Short mmCIF file of C-alpha atoms in Angstrom, two decimals:
data_model
loop_
_atom_site.label_atom_id
_atom_site.label_comp_id
_atom_site.label_asym_id
_atom_site.label_seq_id
_atom_site.Cartn_x
_atom_site.Cartn_y
_atom_site.Cartn_z
CA MET A 1 -0.01 0.03 0.04
CA ILE A 2 1.28 3.58 -0.53
CA LYS A 3 0.02 4.58 2.87
CA LYS A 4 2.99 2.34 4.20
CA ILE A 5 5.49 3.85 1.81
CA ILE A 6 4.59 7.56 2.40
CA GLY A 7 3.29 7.51 5.88
CA THR A 8 0.82 9.92 7.80
CA ALA A 9 2.92 12.69 8.55
CA ALA A 10 4.88 12.70 5.39
CA VAL A 11 1.47 13.17 3.55
CA ILE A 12 0.05 15.90 5.69
CA ALA A 13 3.45 17.89 6.65
CA ILE A 14 5.53 17.89 3.40
CA SER A 15 9.25 18.70 3.71
CA ILE A 16 10.10 21.86 1.68
CA VAL A 17 13.51 21.51 0.11
CA PRO A 18 15.01 24.88 -0.82
CA SER A 19 15.48 25.94 -4.24
CA ILE A 20 18.73 25.28 -6.12
CA ALA A 21 20.98 28.28 -6.28
CA PHE A 22 21.48 29.40 -10.05
CA ALA A 23 25.47 28.71 -9.75
CA GLN A 24 24.67 25.10 -8.88
CA VAL A 25 23.08 24.38 -12.23
CA SER A 26 26.32 23.15 -13.68
CA ALA A 27 26.33 20.33 -10.94
CA ILE A 28 23.48 18.55 -12.43
CA LYS A 29 24.33 15.02 -12.96
CA LEU A 30 22.24 11.57 -14.00
CA SER A 31 21.71 9.67 -10.90
CA HIS A 32 20.22 6.62 -12.50
CA THR A 33 18.26 5.57 -15.48
CA ILE A 34 14.99 3.50 -15.12
CA GLN A 35 14.11 1.22 -18.02
CA LEU A 36 10.89 -0.15 -18.24
CA LYS A 37 10.20 -3.52 -19.72
CA PRO A 38 7.05 -4.96 -21.31
CA ASP A 39 4.74 -7.29 -19.60
CA ALA A 40 3.59 -10.83 -20.79
CA GLU A 41 0.93 -9.11 -22.83
CA ARG A 42 2.89 -6.49 -24.80
CA LEU A 43 5.85 -6.48 -27.15
CA HIS A 44 7.18 -2.95 -26.19
CA PRO A 45 7.75 -1.23 -23.06
CA PRO A 46 4.88 1.46 -22.45
CA VAL A 47 5.61 5.08 -24.07
CA VAL A 48 5.48 7.45 -21.05
CA SER A 49 3.06 10.29 -21.22
CA GLN A 50 3.68 12.09 -17.77
CA VAL A 51 5.85 11.48 -14.86
CA GLU A 52 4.97 13.33 -11.68
CA ILE A 53 7.05 13.32 -8.49
CA HIS A 54 5.08 13.42 -5.21
CA PRO A 55 5.67 16.38 -3.11
CA THR A 56 7.73 14.24 -0.41
CA GLY A 57 10.27 13.64 -3.38
CA LYS A 58 10.29 9.83 -2.52
CA LEU A 59 7.45 8.62 -5.09
CA MET A 60 6.19 9.28 -8.64
CA ALA A 61 3.48 8.58 -10.73
CA VAL A 62 4.20 7.10 -14.28
CA ALA A 63 1.53 7.41 -16.84
CA GLY A 64 1.60 5.52 -20.37
CA ASP A 65 0.03 4.37 -23.36
CA ASP A 66 -0.46 0.98 -21.73
CA HIS A 67 -3.43 2.15 -19.90
CA PHE A 68 -1.81 2.17 -16.46
CA VAL A 69 -0.29 4.45 -13.99
CA ARG A 70 2.44 3.19 -11.80
CA ILE A 71 3.67 4.60 -8.41
CA MET A 72 7.13 4.04 -8.25
CA GLU A 73 10.04 4.87 -5.88
CA VAL A 74 12.12 7.76 -7.48
CA ALA A 75 15.28 6.08 -5.75
CA THR A 76 15.12 2.61 -6.79
CA GLY A 77 12.48 2.37 -9.74
CA ARG A 78 10.40 -0.14 -7.80
CA VAL A 79 6.84 -0.44 -8.63
CA ILE A 80 4.88 0.04 -5.41
CA VAL A 81 1.20 -0.31 -6.88
CA THR A 82 -0.21 -0.16 -10.55
CA LEU A 83 -3.30 1.60 -11.08
CA LYS A 84 -5.23 -0.17 -13.76
CA GLU A 85 -8.61 1.57 -13.86
CA HIS A 86 -8.14 3.52 -17.01
CA THR A 87 -9.28 1.73 -20.22
CA ASP A 88 -7.18 3.63 -22.63
CA TRP A 89 -3.84 5.76 -23.03
CA VAL A 90 -3.26 7.68 -19.86
CA ARG A 91 -2.03 11.13 -20.76
CA ALA A 92 -1.93 13.16 -17.58
CA ALA A 93 -1.12 12.44 -14.02
CA GLN A 94 -0.69 15.06 -11.17
CA PHE A 95 -0.42 15.12 -7.42
CA SER A 96 -2.03 17.86 -5.50
CA PRO A 97 0.28 20.45 -3.81
CA ASP A 98 -0.41 18.85 -0.26
CA GLY A 99 0.26 15.32 -1.78
CA LYS A 100 -3.02 13.89 -0.51
CA LEU A 101 -4.77 13.30 -4.09
CA LEU A 102 -3.60 11.96 -7.35
CA ALA A 103 -5.62 13.06 -10.59
CA THR A 104 -5.16 10.86 -13.67
CA ALA A 105 -6.69 11.30 -17.08
CA GLY A 106 -6.31 10.40 -20.76
CA ASN A 107 -7.97 8.82 -23.76
CA ASP A 108 -11.01 7.22 -22.10
CA ARG A 109 -12.16 10.81 -21.14
CA GLN A 110 -12.19 10.16 -17.49
CA VAL A 111 -10.69 12.12 -14.59
CA LEU A 112 -9.98 9.90 -11.88
CA LEU A 113 -9.12 11.13 -8.31
CA TRP A 114 -7.18 8.84 -5.92
CA ASP A 115 -6.60 9.37 -2.29
CA VAL A 116 -2.95 8.81 -2.19
CA HIS A 117 -2.82 8.07 1.75
CA GLU A 118 -5.48 5.31 1.50
CA ASN A 119 -4.60 4.02 -1.73
CA ILE A 120 -8.25 4.06 -3.15
CA GLN A 121 -10.27 5.70 -6.01
CA LEU A 122 -12.36 8.59 -4.75
CA ARG A 123 -14.30 9.07 -8.17
CA GLY A 124 -14.01 9.02 -11.45
CA GLY A 125 -16.23 10.87 -14.42
CA SER A 126 -16.53 10.19 -18.16
CA ASP A 127 -18.25 13.33 -19.05
CA PHE A 128 -15.31 15.30 -20.51
CA PRO A 129 -16.15 16.32 -24.06
CA SER A 130 -13.04 14.94 -25.66
CA ILE A 131 -9.63 13.16 -25.13
CA ILE A 132 -7.99 14.68 -22.26
CA THR A 133 -4.41 15.77 -22.80
CA ALA A 134 -3.30 17.76 -19.69
CA ILE A 135 -4.58 18.70 -15.98
CA ASP A 136 -3.31 21.10 -13.51
CA PHE A 137 -4.14 21.67 -9.83
CA ASN A 138 -4.06 25.20 -8.29
CA HIS A 139 -1.79 26.33 -5.56
CA ASN A 140 -3.83 24.97 -2.71
CA GLY A 141 -5.50 22.01 -4.49
CA THR A 142 -8.92 23.25 -4.35
CA ARG A 143 -9.42 23.48 -8.16
CA LEU A 144 -8.28 21.01 -10.78
CA ALA A 145 -8.24 22.36 -14.43
CA VAL A 146 -8.76 20.01 -17.55
CA VAL A 147 -8.18 20.31 -21.34
CA GLY A 148 -7.94 18.02 -24.28
CA PHE A 149 -8.64 17.51 -27.89
CA ASP A 150 -11.45 20.30 -28.15
CA ASP A 151 -11.64 23.82 -27.16
CA SER A 152 -13.27 23.11 -23.65
CA VAL A 153 -11.30 24.44 -20.55
CA VAL A 154 -13.16 22.68 -17.60
CA VAL A 155 -12.33 23.57 -13.80
CA TYR A 156 -13.55 21.06 -11.30
CA ASP A 157 -13.64 20.83 -7.55
CA PRO A 158 -11.63 17.84 -7.04
CA TYR A 159 -13.29 16.80 -3.68
CA SER A 160 -16.89 17.15 -4.83
CA GLY A 161 -16.40 16.45 -8.62
CA LYS A 162 -18.43 19.50 -9.50
CA THR A 163 -17.69 21.69 -12.48
CA VAL A 164 -16.88 25.26 -11.13
CA HIS A 165 -15.99 26.92 -14.57
CA GLN A 166 -16.37 25.71 -18.31
CA TRP A 167 -14.76 28.12 -20.97
CA LYS A 168 -13.96 27.96 -24.68
CA ALA A 169 -10.12 28.29 -25.68
CA ALA A 170 -8.83 29.87 -28.84
CA GLY A 171 -9.16 26.82 -30.96
CA ASN A 172 -9.23 23.31 -30.73
CA ASP A 173 -6.74 20.38 -29.73
CA LEU A 174 -5.34 21.68 -26.40
CA ARG A 175 -2.17 20.41 -25.14
CA ALA A 176 -1.42 22.56 -21.91
CA VAL A 177 -3.02 24.20 -19.36
CA ALA A 178 -1.33 25.88 -16.01
CA PHE A 179 -2.73 27.71 -13.18
CA SER A 180 -0.51 30.77 -11.93
CA PRO A 181 1.50 30.19 -8.90
CA ASP A 182 -1.03 32.25 -6.61
CA GLY A 183 -3.90 30.46 -8.42
CA LYS A 184 -5.60 33.78 -9.58
CA GLN A 185 -4.97 33.13 -13.27
CA ILE A 186 -5.27 30.06 -15.71
CA ALA A 187 -3.82 29.64 -19.16
CA ALA A 188 -4.50 27.05 -21.79
CA ALA A 189 -3.21 26.66 -25.23
CA GLY A 190 -2.77 24.29 -28.19
CA ARG A 191 -2.82 24.09 -31.92
CA THR A 192 -3.36 27.61 -32.90
CA GLY A 193 -0.30 28.83 -30.88
CA ILE A 194 -2.75 31.31 -28.72
CA ILE A 195 -2.58 31.39 -25.26
CA ARG A 196 -5.82 32.35 -23.76
CA ILE A 197 -5.71 33.57 -20.08
CA TRP A 198 -8.72 33.43 -17.71
CA ASP A 199 -9.26 35.15 -13.95
CA ALA A 200 -9.57 31.81 -12.20
CA ALA A 201 -12.29 33.11 -9.74
CA SER A 202 -14.55 35.08 -11.98
CA GLY A 203 -14.10 33.16 -15.13
CA GLU A 204 -13.67 36.50 -16.98
CA LYS A 205 -11.21 36.27 -20.18
CA LEU A 206 -8.32 38.28 -19.49
CA ARG A 207 -6.33 38.11 -22.76
CA ASP A 208 -5.23 36.35 -25.81
CA ILE A 209 -1.30 36.09 -26.53
CA ARG A 210 -0.47 35.24 -29.98
CA ALA A 211 2.63 33.38 -28.78
CA HIS A 212 3.47 30.72 -31.55
CA ASN A 213 2.91 29.87 -35.26
CA GLU A 214 2.36 26.16 -34.58
CA ARG A 215 0.85 23.89 -31.64
CA ILE A 216 1.89 24.79 -27.88
CA HIS A 217 2.72 21.72 -25.87
CA GLY A 218 3.96 23.25 -22.58
CA LEU A 219 3.05 26.35 -20.52
CA ALA A 220 4.76 27.53 -17.33
CA PHE A 221 4.50 30.61 -15.29
CA SER A 222 7.36 32.55 -13.49
CA GLU A 223 7.41 31.98 -9.87
CA ASP A 224 6.01 35.64 -9.38
CA GLY A 225 3.20 35.16 -12.30
CA SER A 226 4.54 38.14 -14.04
CA GLN A 227 5.70 36.06 -16.93
CA ILE A 228 4.40 32.91 -18.82
CA VAL A 229 6.82 30.78 -20.94
CA SER A 230 5.31 28.46 -23.64
CA GLY A 231 7.25 25.84 -25.98
CA SER A 232 5.88 24.79 -29.35
CA GLU A 233 6.20 22.78 -32.33
CA ASP A 234 7.71 25.91 -34.14
CA ARG A 235 10.97 25.18 -32.30
CA LYS A 236 10.84 28.27 -30.09
CA LEU A 237 10.61 29.02 -26.20
CA ASN A 238 8.80 32.29 -25.90
CA VAL A 239 8.41 34.47 -22.91
CA HIS A 240 5.40 36.96 -22.63
CA ASN A 241 4.28 39.51 -19.94
CA THR A 242 1.12 38.01 -18.36
CA SER A 243 -0.37 41.33 -17.59
CA SER A 244 0.19 43.17 -20.90
CA GLY A 245 0.62 40.11 -23.21
CA GLN A 246 3.82 41.71 -24.69
CA GLN A 247 6.43 39.44 -25.91
CA ILE A 248 9.66 39.74 -23.56
CA ALA A 249 12.05 37.05 -25.27
CA SER A 250 12.04 34.33 -28.02
CA MET A 251 14.55 31.82 -27.63
CA PRO A 252 15.15 29.40 -30.64
CA THR A 253 15.40 25.65 -29.66
CA GLY A 254 17.40 24.53 -32.67
CA ASP A 255 15.94 21.48 -34.23
CA ALA A 256 13.82 20.64 -31.31
CA LYS A 257 10.16 20.82 -31.24
CA VAL A 258 9.37 21.61 -27.35
CA PHE A 259 7.14 19.08 -25.88
CA SER A 260 7.37 19.81 -22.22
CA VAL A 261 8.15 22.98 -20.16
CA SER A 262 8.79 23.05 -16.42
CA LEU A 263 9.91 25.65 -13.95
CA MET A 264 12.96 24.06 -12.42
CA GLN A 265 13.84 26.88 -9.99
CA PRO A 266 12.79 30.65 -9.82
CA GLY A 267 15.23 31.71 -12.52
CA THR A 268 15.38 28.49 -14.60
CA ILE A 269 13.11 26.96 -16.93
CA ALA A 270 13.59 23.22 -18.11
CA THR A 271 12.34 21.95 -21.66
CA GLY A 272 12.14 18.58 -23.20
CA GLY A 273 12.25 18.05 -26.91
CA SER A 274 12.15 16.15 -30.24
CA ASP A 275 16.09 16.33 -30.06
CA ASN A 276 15.93 13.86 -27.29
CA GLU A 277 17.60 16.41 -24.99
CA VAL A 278 16.58 18.13 -21.82
CA ARG A 279 17.51 21.83 -21.98
CA LEU A 280 17.89 24.57 -19.34
CA TRP A 281 17.10 28.40 -19.80
CA SER A 282 17.62 31.36 -17.76
CA LEU A 283 14.74 33.82 -17.17
CA ASP A 284 17.23 36.39 -16.33
CA THR A 285 19.33 36.59 -19.53
CA TYR A 286 16.90 34.51 -21.76
CA GLU A 287 19.58 32.10 -22.79
CA GLU A 288 20.26 28.53 -22.89
CA ILE A 289 22.51 27.71 -20.17
CA ASP A 290 22.84 23.98 -20.23
CA HIS A 291 21.64 20.72 -22.01
CA LEU A 292 21.31 17.21 -20.50
CA ALA A 293 21.78 14.39 -23.20
CA GLY A 294 20.90 10.54 -22.90
CA HIS A 295 17.57 9.70 -23.99
CA ASP A 296 16.85 7.92 -27.26
CA GLY A 297 13.42 9.47 -28.08
CA THR A 298 11.44 12.83 -27.59
CA VAL A 299 11.33 13.99 -23.88
CA ALA A 300 7.78 14.17 -23.50
CA THR A 301 7.44 15.18 -19.67
CA LEU A 302 9.63 16.75 -17.08
CA SER A 303 8.84 17.00 -13.23
CA VAL A 304 10.96 18.81 -10.64
CA GLN A 305 10.84 18.46 -6.91
CA GLY A 306 13.51 19.70 -4.72
CA GLN A 307 16.73 18.57 -5.82
CA THR A 308 15.54 15.81 -8.06
CA MET A 309 14.27 16.29 -11.78
CA VAL A 310 12.94 13.37 -13.74
CA SER A 311 12.52 13.08 -17.63
CA SER A 312 10.75 10.63 -19.65
CA GLY A 313 9.10 10.00 -23.00
CA PHE A 314 9.28 8.08 -26.29
CA ASP A 315 12.21 5.91 -25.46
CA THR A 316 10.53 4.30 -22.63
CA THR A 317 13.18 5.10 -19.86
CA ILE A 318 12.89 7.41 -16.92
CA ARG A 319 16.06 9.34 -16.18
CA VAL A 320 16.60 10.73 -12.51
CA TRP A 321 18.80 13.86 -12.34
CA ASP A 322 20.41 14.95 -9.21
CA LEU A 323 20.32 18.86 -9.48
CA GLY A 324 23.00 19.51 -6.85
CA SER A 325 25.50 16.93 -6.32
CA SER A 326 29.02 16.35 -7.66
CA ARG A 327 29.01 13.92 -10.97
CA GLN A 328 29.21 10.01 -10.89
CA LYS A 329 31.26 8.27 -13.51
CA SER A 330 28.68 5.71 -14.60
CA PRO A 331 25.23 6.26 -13.59
CA PRO A 332 23.37 2.97 -12.88
CA VAL A 333 20.66 1.58 -15.13
CA LEU A 334 17.73 0.06 -13.24
CA THR A 335 15.42 -2.38 -15.10
CA VAL A 336 11.87 -2.52 -13.67
CA PRO A 337 9.57 -5.16 -15.03
CA VAL A 338 5.81 -3.83 -15.98
CA SER A 339 3.28 -5.71 -14.32
CA ARG A 340 -0.41 -5.63 -14.58
CA PHE A 341 -0.53 -6.53 -10.92
CA SER A 342 0.23 -4.61 -7.62
CA ASN A 343 3.49 -5.67 -5.99
#
C-alpha cells in the first residue's frame, strides 16, 4: 500500500527543500536510469506520457500508453502499486500540492481522483467532451483544470467532483493548461499557438497572447506570475508578460520541437524536446545555459521536486537527475518489469 511507504506525517506535512542556487546548475548529474520492460501481454515497453514526482520527493506517478499508472520509488524504480482503472492511454497525472490526491486522465475521457494516503479511488467521471491531454491543480489543491482535444477548459472541484467553470479556448486540440502560482489565473493553449488567460475566480477572459505559429505543448508561469513561458512545435521557447501580453523574449530551440516545459527553480526553465534532450534556460538572461543528453527519443515529460528532476518520453526510460551533487562516472541503469498487478 502507498500508505505504508509515504506514512501519515509525510503526506500531511511535506518537507520543503530549498531551491537550487543558479550557480549550482552546472552541478546537475544523471543519478540513474530506469528502463521499463514490457509485460507478458505487450511486445514493447510503455511510452511514458507523464511523470509526476510526489511532493515528498520519494515517489512518482508514471502514466503511459498501456493504460496504466504506476506509483514508483524515485530512488530505486520499484513499482509500489499499479493503478489499472483507465481503459485507454493515460496522458496526464498530477499530485495535489499537499500530496493527498492524485488525478489521472487520458483517452478514455475520465478524470480519476485517488486518495494517495489510503490508496483508493475517490471518484471518476466520463463526461469530459474529448480525449484529455493535460491537467493542473491550483496552488492549494482546491481546483483542477482539465483540457483535451477540443476547445473546452473545465475547472473542477476535486473533492466534490462538481464543475466550477467551463470556458472556450482559442481553438481546438489543447495540449497545455496551467494555473499561476497564486492560483488567480489560468492559461491554456494548443494547436493555434494562442495562449488564452482567464481570471480563475470570476471566469473572465483576461487576454489572448499570439505566442507561436504552431501547436503549443507546454506552459509554465514564472514564480511571481508576471511571465508565462511557452514551448511549441515551431521550435521556439517564448516568454510573455502576463499582464500586457507583450513578448519579452524568444529563444530558438534549434531542431527541437518543444514537448514539455517546467519551472525548475525561480530563474530557470527546463524543456524537453524532439531532439531527445533536456535543455535549461535562464529567465534572467533568456539564454540556454545547459543541456542534458542521454534519451533516445522525444522527451515528452518533466517533473521537478526539490533537488530531483525526472524526465521521460518516447524511449520508455525514466531518467532521474540530481540537481545539486557532484557527478558520478557511471550512473546505474535500473530495469523495472512492467506488471499488471500490484506488488
